[in-house]
Amino acid sequence: MKTVNHRRDIMIREHLLGRDIRDPAVIRAMREVPREAFVADELAAFAYDDHPLDIAEGQTISQPYIVAYMTEALELSPTDRVLEIGTGSGYAAAVLSRIAASVYTVERLEGLARAARQRLEMLGYTNIHGHVGDGTCGWPDHAPYDAIVVTAGAPHVPKALREQLGIGGRLVIPVGASSYLQLLLRVRRIAEQDFRTEELCGVRFVPLIGADGW
Ligand code: SAH
């Protein structure tokens, strides 16, 4: 029987370092956050395997590599304020909170948001703030953000998210014409009206549902 620590070491070595995740802060955060606490008890044994896992309400928690890859793509520094759209289990928010100063996370499904809040409180993550609502509108109260990450697939980049990105900020978002297959984009806000977009890789996320989504 492999211990949780042993499984976590394999995840770090094979699925992250072995696939070119290099940012030491990301590796440290992925080592620190107990992924098994974010899934149902019967899935805990699979928590460190390299694939997504079901949470509740037909939603999924991304595979560890994708969480690490997206987090690295955000180029975070310790003073950053981060907005996450799609709280889900709260796992990615927990990882982000170990690297950035504060995390604001929005979830449209009340039940998931509540469960994530309880879990994050229990684990003692105090720099994560949750909100129930349509994340395609962002969370204007705390804007601008240094980084924004969307963990659901969008038909296009929602306008509000561009607007809530600070100058120099990075937005990482899966965008695609099919609601289950997307291209991961990184949008940088160079100046007030100047945005640069890079294509990172192909990904598969559940749909971003909302006023400026699907
Ligand atoms: N980051 C999560 C996984 C997210 S799965 C984790 O680490 O567990 C995608 C989540 O996005 C789902 O929970 C889904 O309900 C949510 N979602 C979809 N559309 C949304 C929207 N418009 N606003 C906020 N959340 C949304």
mmCIF file of C-alpha atoms and ligand atoms in Angstrom:
data_model
loop_
_atom_site.group_PDB
_atom_site.id
_atom_site.type_symbol
_atom_site.label_atom_id
_atom_site.label_comp_id
_atom_site.label_asym_id
_atom_site.label_seq_id
_atom_site.Cartn_x
_atom_site.Cartn_y
_atom_site.Cartn_z
ATOM 1 C CA MET A 1 0.000 0.000 0.000
ATOM 2 C CA LYS A 2 1.591 3.262 -1.110
ATOM 3 C CA THR A 3 1.324 6.186 1.300
ATOM 4 C CA VAL A 4 -0.152 9.547 0.336
ATOM 5 C CA ASN A 5 3.311 11.141 0.553
ATOM 6 C CA HIS A 6 4.745 8.517 -1.741
ATOM 7 C CA ARG A 7 1.980 9.056 -4.318
ATOM 8 C CA ARG A 8 2.476 12.814 -4.087
ATOM 9 C CA ASP A 9 6.226 12.393 -4.709
ATOM 10 C CA ILE A 10 5.487 10.338 -7.832
ATOM 11 C CA MET A 11 3.107 13.056 -9.066
ATOM 12 C CA ILE A 12 5.779 15.733 -8.562
ATOM 13 C CA ARG A 13 8.573 13.719 -10.137
ATOM 14 C CA GLU A 14 6.801 12.046 -13.054
ATOM 15 C CA HIS A 15 3.824 14.193 -13.937
ATOM 16 C CA LEU A 16 5.212 17.649 -13.159
ATOM 17 C CA LEU A 17 9.033 17.722 -13.269
ATOM 18 C CA GLY A 18 8.953 14.917 -15.856
ATOM 19 C CA ARG A 19 6.771 17.074 -18.089
ATOM 20 C CA ASP A 20 8.685 20.317 -17.752
ATOM 21 C CA ILE A 21 6.953 22.117 -14.918
ATOM 22 C CA ARG A 22 9.892 24.169 -13.635
ATOM 23 C CA ASP A 23 8.688 27.061 -11.434
ATOM 24 C CA PRO A 24 9.870 26.132 -7.909
ATOM 25 C CA ALA A 25 6.937 28.004 -6.351
ATOM 26 C CA VAL A 26 4.487 25.873 -8.356
ATOM 27 C CA ILE A 27 6.258 22.633 -7.407
ATOM 28 C CA ARG A 28 6.282 23.684 -3.754
ATOM 29 C CA ALA A 29 2.560 24.539 -3.804
ATOM 30 C CA MET A 30 1.634 21.264 -5.509
ATOM 31 C CA ARG A 31 3.650 19.407 -2.875
ATOM 32 C CA GLU A 32 1.979 21.288 -0.053
ATOM 33 C CA VAL A 33 -1.730 21.081 -0.943
ATOM 34 C CA PRO A 34 -3.352 17.741 0.027
ATOM 35 C CA ARG A 35 -5.241 16.919 -3.171
ATOM 36 C CA GLU A 36 -6.950 13.934 -1.516
ATOM 37 C CA ALA A 37 -8.867 16.405 0.705
ATOM 38 C CA PHE A 38 -10.601 17.839 -2.391
ATOM 39 C CA VAL A 39 -12.192 14.639 -3.703
ATOM 40 C CA ALA A 40 -14.738 12.168 -2.313
ATOM 41 C CA ASP A 41 -13.319 9.539 0.086
ATOM 42 C CA GLU A 42 -13.735 6.753 -2.468
ATOM 43 C CA LEU A 43 -11.566 8.677 -4.963
ATOM 44 C CA ALA A 44 -8.820 9.613 -2.487
ATOM 45 C CA ALA A 45 -6.667 6.673 -3.603
ATOM 46 C CA PHE A 46 -6.601 8.175 -7.119
ATOM 47 C CA ALA A 47 -5.988 11.773 -6.032
ATOM 48 C CA TYR A 48 -2.390 11.859 -7.334
ATOM 49 C CA ASP A 49 -2.996 9.982 -10.590
ATOM 50 C CA ASP A 50 -2.468 11.912 -13.790
ATOM 51 C CA HIS A 51 -6.098 12.387 -14.794
ATOM 52 C CA PRO A 52 -9.102 14.541 -13.914
ATOM 53 C CA LEU A 53 -11.499 13.353 -11.187
ATOM 54 C CA ASP A 54 -15.235 13.826 -10.801
ATOM 55 C CA ILE A 55 -16.354 16.184 -8.075
ATOM 56 C CA ALA A 56 -20.084 16.809 -7.673
ATOM 57 C CA GLU A 57 -22.787 18.081 -10.039
ATOM 58 C CA GLY A 58 -21.127 16.688 -13.182
ATOM 59 C CA GLN A 59 -17.994 18.823 -12.722
ATOM 60 C CA THR A 60 -14.362 17.728 -12.607
ATOM 61 C CA ILE A 61 -11.124 18.663 -10.885
ATOM 62 C CA SER A 62 -8.374 18.976 -13.517
ATOM 63 C CA GLN A 63 -5.464 16.554 -13.699
ATOM 64 C CA PRO A 64 -2.513 17.708 -11.565
ATOM 65 C CA TYR A 65 -0.341 18.478 -14.593
ATOM 66 C CA ILE A 66 -2.908 20.916 -16.019
ATOM 67 C CA VAL A 67 -3.333 22.681 -12.675
ATOM 68 C CA ALA A 68 0.460 23.061 -12.460
ATOM 69 C CA TYR A 69 0.769 24.111 -16.107
ATOM 70 C CA MET A 70 -1.920 26.804 -15.840
ATOM 71 C CA THR A 71 -0.521 28.058 -12.542
ATOM 72 C CA GLU A 72 2.962 28.311 -14.035
ATOM 73 C CA ALA A 73 1.558 30.095 -17.095
ATOM 74 C CA LEU A 74 0.176 32.822 -14.800
ATOM 75 C CA GLU A 75 3.780 33.847 -13.874
ATOM 76 C CA LEU A 76 2.762 34.616 -10.296
ATOM 77 C CA SER A 77 4.716 36.580 -7.743
ATOM 78 C CA PRO A 78 4.053 36.584 -3.987
ATOM 79 C CA THR A 79 2.329 39.992 -3.999
ATOM 80 C CA ASP A 80 -0.158 39.102 -6.774
ATOM 81 C CA ARG A 81 -3.937 39.185 -6.414
ATOM 82 C CA VAL A 82 -5.512 36.410 -8.448
ATOM 83 C CA LEU A 83 -9.040 35.862 -9.738
ATOM 84 C CA GLU A 84 -10.127 32.298 -10.479
ATOM 85 C CA ILE A 85 -13.319 31.504 -12.378
ATOM 86 C CA GLY A 86 -14.672 28.026 -11.590
ATOM 87 C CA THR A 87 -13.942 27.211 -7.923
ATOM 88 C CA GLY A 88 -15.122 23.597 -8.303
ATOM 89 C CA SER A 89 -13.553 21.621 -5.454
ATOM 90 C CA GLY A 90 -11.328 24.545 -4.431
ATOM 91 C CA TYR A 91 -8.136 22.628 -5.262
ATOM 92 C CA ALA A 92 -6.709 25.040 -7.836
ATOM 93 C CA ALA A 93 -7.615 27.980 -5.558
ATOM 94 C CA ALA A 94 -5.626 26.311 -2.758
ATOM 95 C CA VAL A 95 -2.596 25.864 -5.035
ATOM 96 C CA LEU A 96 -2.812 29.503 -6.194
ATOM 97 C CA SER A 97 -3.127 30.695 -2.590
ATOM 98 C CA ARG A 98 0.235 29.140 -1.681
ATOM 99 C CA ILE A 99 1.989 31.306 -4.297
ATOM 100 C CA ALA A 100 0.048 34.576 -4.532
ATOM 101 C CA ALA A 101 -1.019 37.082 -1.852
ATOM 102 C CA SER A 102 -4.751 36.528 -2.256
ATOM 103 C CA VAL A 103 -7.169 34.535 -4.374
ATOM 104 C CA TYR A 104 -10.704 35.564 -5.338
ATOM 105 C CA THR A 105 -12.672 32.647 -6.715
ATOM 106 C CA VAL A 106 -16.106 32.592 -8.353
ATOM 107 C CA GLU A 107 -18.358 29.532 -8.782
ATOM 108 C CA ARG A 108 -21.831 29.476 -10.353
ATOM 109 C CA LEU A 109 -23.061 26.395 -8.470
ATOM 110 C CA GLU A 110 -23.971 27.205 -4.892
ATOM 111 C CA GLY A 111 -23.496 23.631 -3.594
ATOM 112 C CA LEU A 112 -19.955 23.357 -4.944
ATOM 113 C CA ALA A 113 -19.044 26.825 -3.679
ATOM 114 C CA ARG A 114 -20.292 25.967 -0.188
ATOM 115 C CA ALA A 115 -18.423 22.652 -0.044
ATOM 116 C CA ALA A 116 -15.233 24.316 -1.295
ATOM 117 C CA ARG A 117 -15.512 27.104 1.290
ATOM 118 C CA GLN A 118 -15.882 24.596 4.149
ATOM 119 C CA ARG A 119 -12.977 22.522 2.898
ATOM 120 C CA LEU A 120 -10.668 25.529 2.460
ATOM 121 C CA GLU A 121 -11.562 26.829 5.924
ATOM 122 C CA MET A 122 -10.942 23.441 7.471
ATOM 123 C CA LEU A 123 -7.528 23.261 5.815
ATOM 124 C CA GLY A 124 -6.717 26.755 7.116
ATOM 125 C CA TYR A 125 -6.382 28.678 3.838
ATOM 126 C CA THR A 126 -7.299 32.184 4.935
ATOM 127 C CA ASN A 127 -6.295 34.200 1.854
ATOM 128 C CA ILE A 128 -9.011 32.735 -0.419
ATOM 129 C CA HIS A 129 -12.292 34.614 -0.882
ATOM 130 C CA GLY A 130 -15.250 32.941 -2.567
ATOM 131 C CA HIS A 131 -18.270 34.279 -4.397
ATOM 132 C CA VAL A 132 -21.300 32.559 -5.936
ATOM 133 C CA GLY A 133 -22.193 34.017 -9.311
ATOM 134 C CA ASP A 134 -21.542 34.138 -13.031
ATOM 135 C CA GLY A 135 -17.786 34.325 -13.480
ATOM 136 C CA THR A 136 -18.108 35.471 -17.093
ATOM 137 C CA CYS A 137 -18.766 38.859 -15.439
ATOM 138 C CA GLY A 138 -15.623 38.483 -13.299
ATOM 139 C CA TRP A 139 -15.712 39.895 -9.762
ATOM 140 C CA PRO A 140 -15.489 43.675 -10.241
ATOM 141 C CA ASP A 141 -15.408 44.522 -6.505
ATOM 142 C CA HIS A 142 -11.777 43.442 -6.142
ATOM 143 C CA ALA A 143 -10.451 44.337 -9.641
ATOM 144 C CA PRO A 144 -7.905 44.931 -11.072
ATOM 145 C CA TYR A 145 -6.190 41.547 -10.788
ATOM 146 C CA ASP A 146 -2.557 40.697 -11.528
ATOM 147 C CA ALA A 147 -3.645 37.316 -12.842
ATOM 148 C CA ILE A 148 -6.922 35.692 -13.870
ATOM 149 C CA VAL A 149 -7.403 31.983 -14.507
ATOM 150 C CA VAL A 150 -10.518 30.393 -15.947
ATOM 151 C CA THR A 151 -10.904 26.661 -15.239
ATOM 152 C CA ALA A 152 -13.843 26.057 -17.591
ATOM 153 C CA GLY A 153 -13.925 26.203 -21.399
ATOM 154 C CA ALA A 154 -15.200 29.465 -22.941
ATOM 155 C CA PRO A 155 -16.473 30.193 -26.467
ATOM 156 C CA HIS A 156 -14.381 33.407 -26.442
ATOM 157 C CA VAL A 157 -12.541 35.605 -23.913
ATOM 158 C CA PRO A 158 -15.237 37.310 -21.809
ATOM 159 C CA LYS A 159 -15.065 41.100 -22.073
ATOM 160 C CA ALA A 160 -15.325 41.666 -18.312
ATOM 161 C CA LEU A 161 -12.245 39.525 -17.661
ATOM 162 C CA ARG A 162 -10.117 41.640 -20.015
ATOM 163 C CA GLU A 163 -11.399 44.765 -18.300
ATOM 164 C CA GLN A 164 -10.607 43.450 -14.810
ATOM 165 C CA LEU A 165 -7.022 42.562 -15.712
ATOM 166 C CA GLY A 166 -4.459 45.109 -14.451
ATOM 167 C CA ILE A 167 -1.804 46.518 -16.778
ATOM 168 C CA GLY A 168 0.918 43.859 -16.961
ATOM 169 C CA GLY A 169 -1.634 41.232 -15.894
ATOM 170 C CA ARG A 170 -1.975 37.715 -17.350
ATOM 171 C CA LEU A 171 -5.210 35.901 -18.144
ATOM 172 C CA VAL A 172 -5.081 32.150 -18.789
ATOM 173 C CA ILE A 173 -8.243 30.705 -20.315
ATOM 174 C CA PRO A 174 -9.341 27.696 -22.390
ATOM 175 C CA VAL A 175 -11.203 28.929 -25.491
ATOM 176 C CA GLY A 176 -12.801 26.816 -28.194
ATOM 177 C CA ALA A 177 -15.676 26.534 -30.622
ATOM 178 C CA SER A 178 -16.659 23.184 -29.110
ATOM 179 C CA SER A 179 -17.769 23.272 -25.505
ATOM 180 C CA TYR A 180 -15.534 20.286 -24.614
ATOM 181 C CA LEU A 181 -12.310 20.936 -26.559
ATOM 182 C CA GLN A 182 -10.326 24.128 -26.298
ATOM 183 C CA LEU A 183 -7.028 25.893 -26.872
ATOM 184 C CA LEU A 184 -5.425 27.312 -23.758
ATOM 185 C CA LEU A 185 -4.727 31.019 -24.298
ATOM 186 C CA ARG A 186 -2.627 33.493 -22.355
ATOM 187 C CA VAL A 187 -3.700 37.100 -22.765
ATOM 188 C CA ARG A 188 -1.368 39.822 -21.471
ATOM 189 C CA ARG A 189 -2.558 43.344 -20.898
ATOM 190 C CA ILE A 190 0.366 45.446 -22.111
ATOM 191 C CA ALA A 191 -1.428 48.797 -21.832
ATOM 192 C CA GLU A 192 -4.965 50.064 -21.316
ATOM 193 C CA GLN A 193 -6.036 49.107 -24.851
ATOM 194 C CA ASP A 194 -3.224 46.725 -25.804
ATOM 195 C CA PHE A 195 -3.723 42.973 -25.281
ATOM 196 C CA ARG A 196 -1.352 40.260 -26.607
ATOM 197 C CA THR A 197 -2.603 36.705 -26.984
ATOM 198 C CA GLU A 198 -0.482 33.532 -27.068
ATOM 199 C CA GLU A 199 -1.681 30.001 -27.786
ATOM 200 C CA LEU A 200 -0.312 27.535 -25.222
ATOM 201 C CA CYS A 201 -1.746 24.040 -25.831
ATOM 202 C CA GLY A 202 -4.872 21.974 -26.468
ATOM 203 C CA VAL A 203 -7.031 21.215 -23.400
ATOM 204 C CA ARG A 204 -10.383 19.720 -22.444
ATOM 205 C CA PHE A 205 -12.554 21.456 -19.857
ATOM 206 C CA VAL A 206 -16.208 21.432 -18.814
ATOM 207 C CA PRO A 207 -18.076 24.411 -20.334
ATOM 208 C CA LEU A 208 -18.060 27.940 -18.917
ATOM 209 C CA ILE A 209 -21.765 28.644 -18.630
ATOM 210 C CA GLY A 210 -22.965 32.225 -18.329
ATOM 211 C CA ALA A 211 -23.978 35.542 -19.843
ATOM 212 C CA ASP A 212 -20.702 35.897 -21.775
ATOM 213 C CA GLY A 213 -20.012 32.136 -22.012
ATOM 214 C CA TRP A 214 -21.959 29.136 -23.333
HETATM 215 N N1 SAH B 1 -10.774 24.706 -10.513
HETATM 216 C C1 SAH B 1 -11.618 23.605 -10.102
HETATM 217 C C2 SAH B 1 -12.169 22.797 -11.251
HETATM 218 C C3 SAH B 1 -13.171 23.526 -11.989
HETATM 219 S S1 SAH B 1 -14.315 22.607 -12.962
HETATM 220 C C4 SAH B 1 -10.925 22.695 -9.128
HETATM 221 O O1 SAH B 1 -9.742 22.883 -8.868
HETATM 222 O O2 SAH B 1 -11.584 21.799 -8.598
HETATM 223 C C5 SAH B 1 -15.098 24.030 -13.646
HETATM 224 C C6 SAH B 1 -15.992 24.764 -12.694
HETATM 225 O O3 SAH B 1 -16.444 25.943 -13.350
HETATM 226 C C7 SAH B 1 -17.261 23.978 -12.323
HETATM 227 O O4 SAH B 1 -17.355 23.872 -10.929
HETATM 228 C C8 SAH B 1 -18.398 24.825 -12.914
HETATM 229 O O5 SAH B 1 -19.564 24.807 -12.146
HETATM 230 C C9 SAH B 1 -17.752 26.208 -12.931
HETATM 231 N N2 SAH B 1 -18.367 27.174 -13.840
HETATM 232 C C10 SAH B 1 -18.841 26.983 -15.093
HETATM 233 N N3 SAH B 1 -19.288 28.143 -15.601
HETATM 234 C C11 SAH B 1 -19.064 29.107 -14.649
HETATM 235 C C12 SAH B 1 -19.299 30.518 -14.566
HETATM 236 N N4 SAH B 1 -19.857 31.209 -15.562
HETATM 237 N N5 SAH B 1 -18.939 31.160 -13.434
HETATM 238 C C13 SAH B 1 -18.367 30.497 -12.392
HETATM 239 N N6 SAH B 1 -18.128 29.173 -12.419
HETATM 240 C C14 SAH B 1 -18.467 28.484 -13.524
#
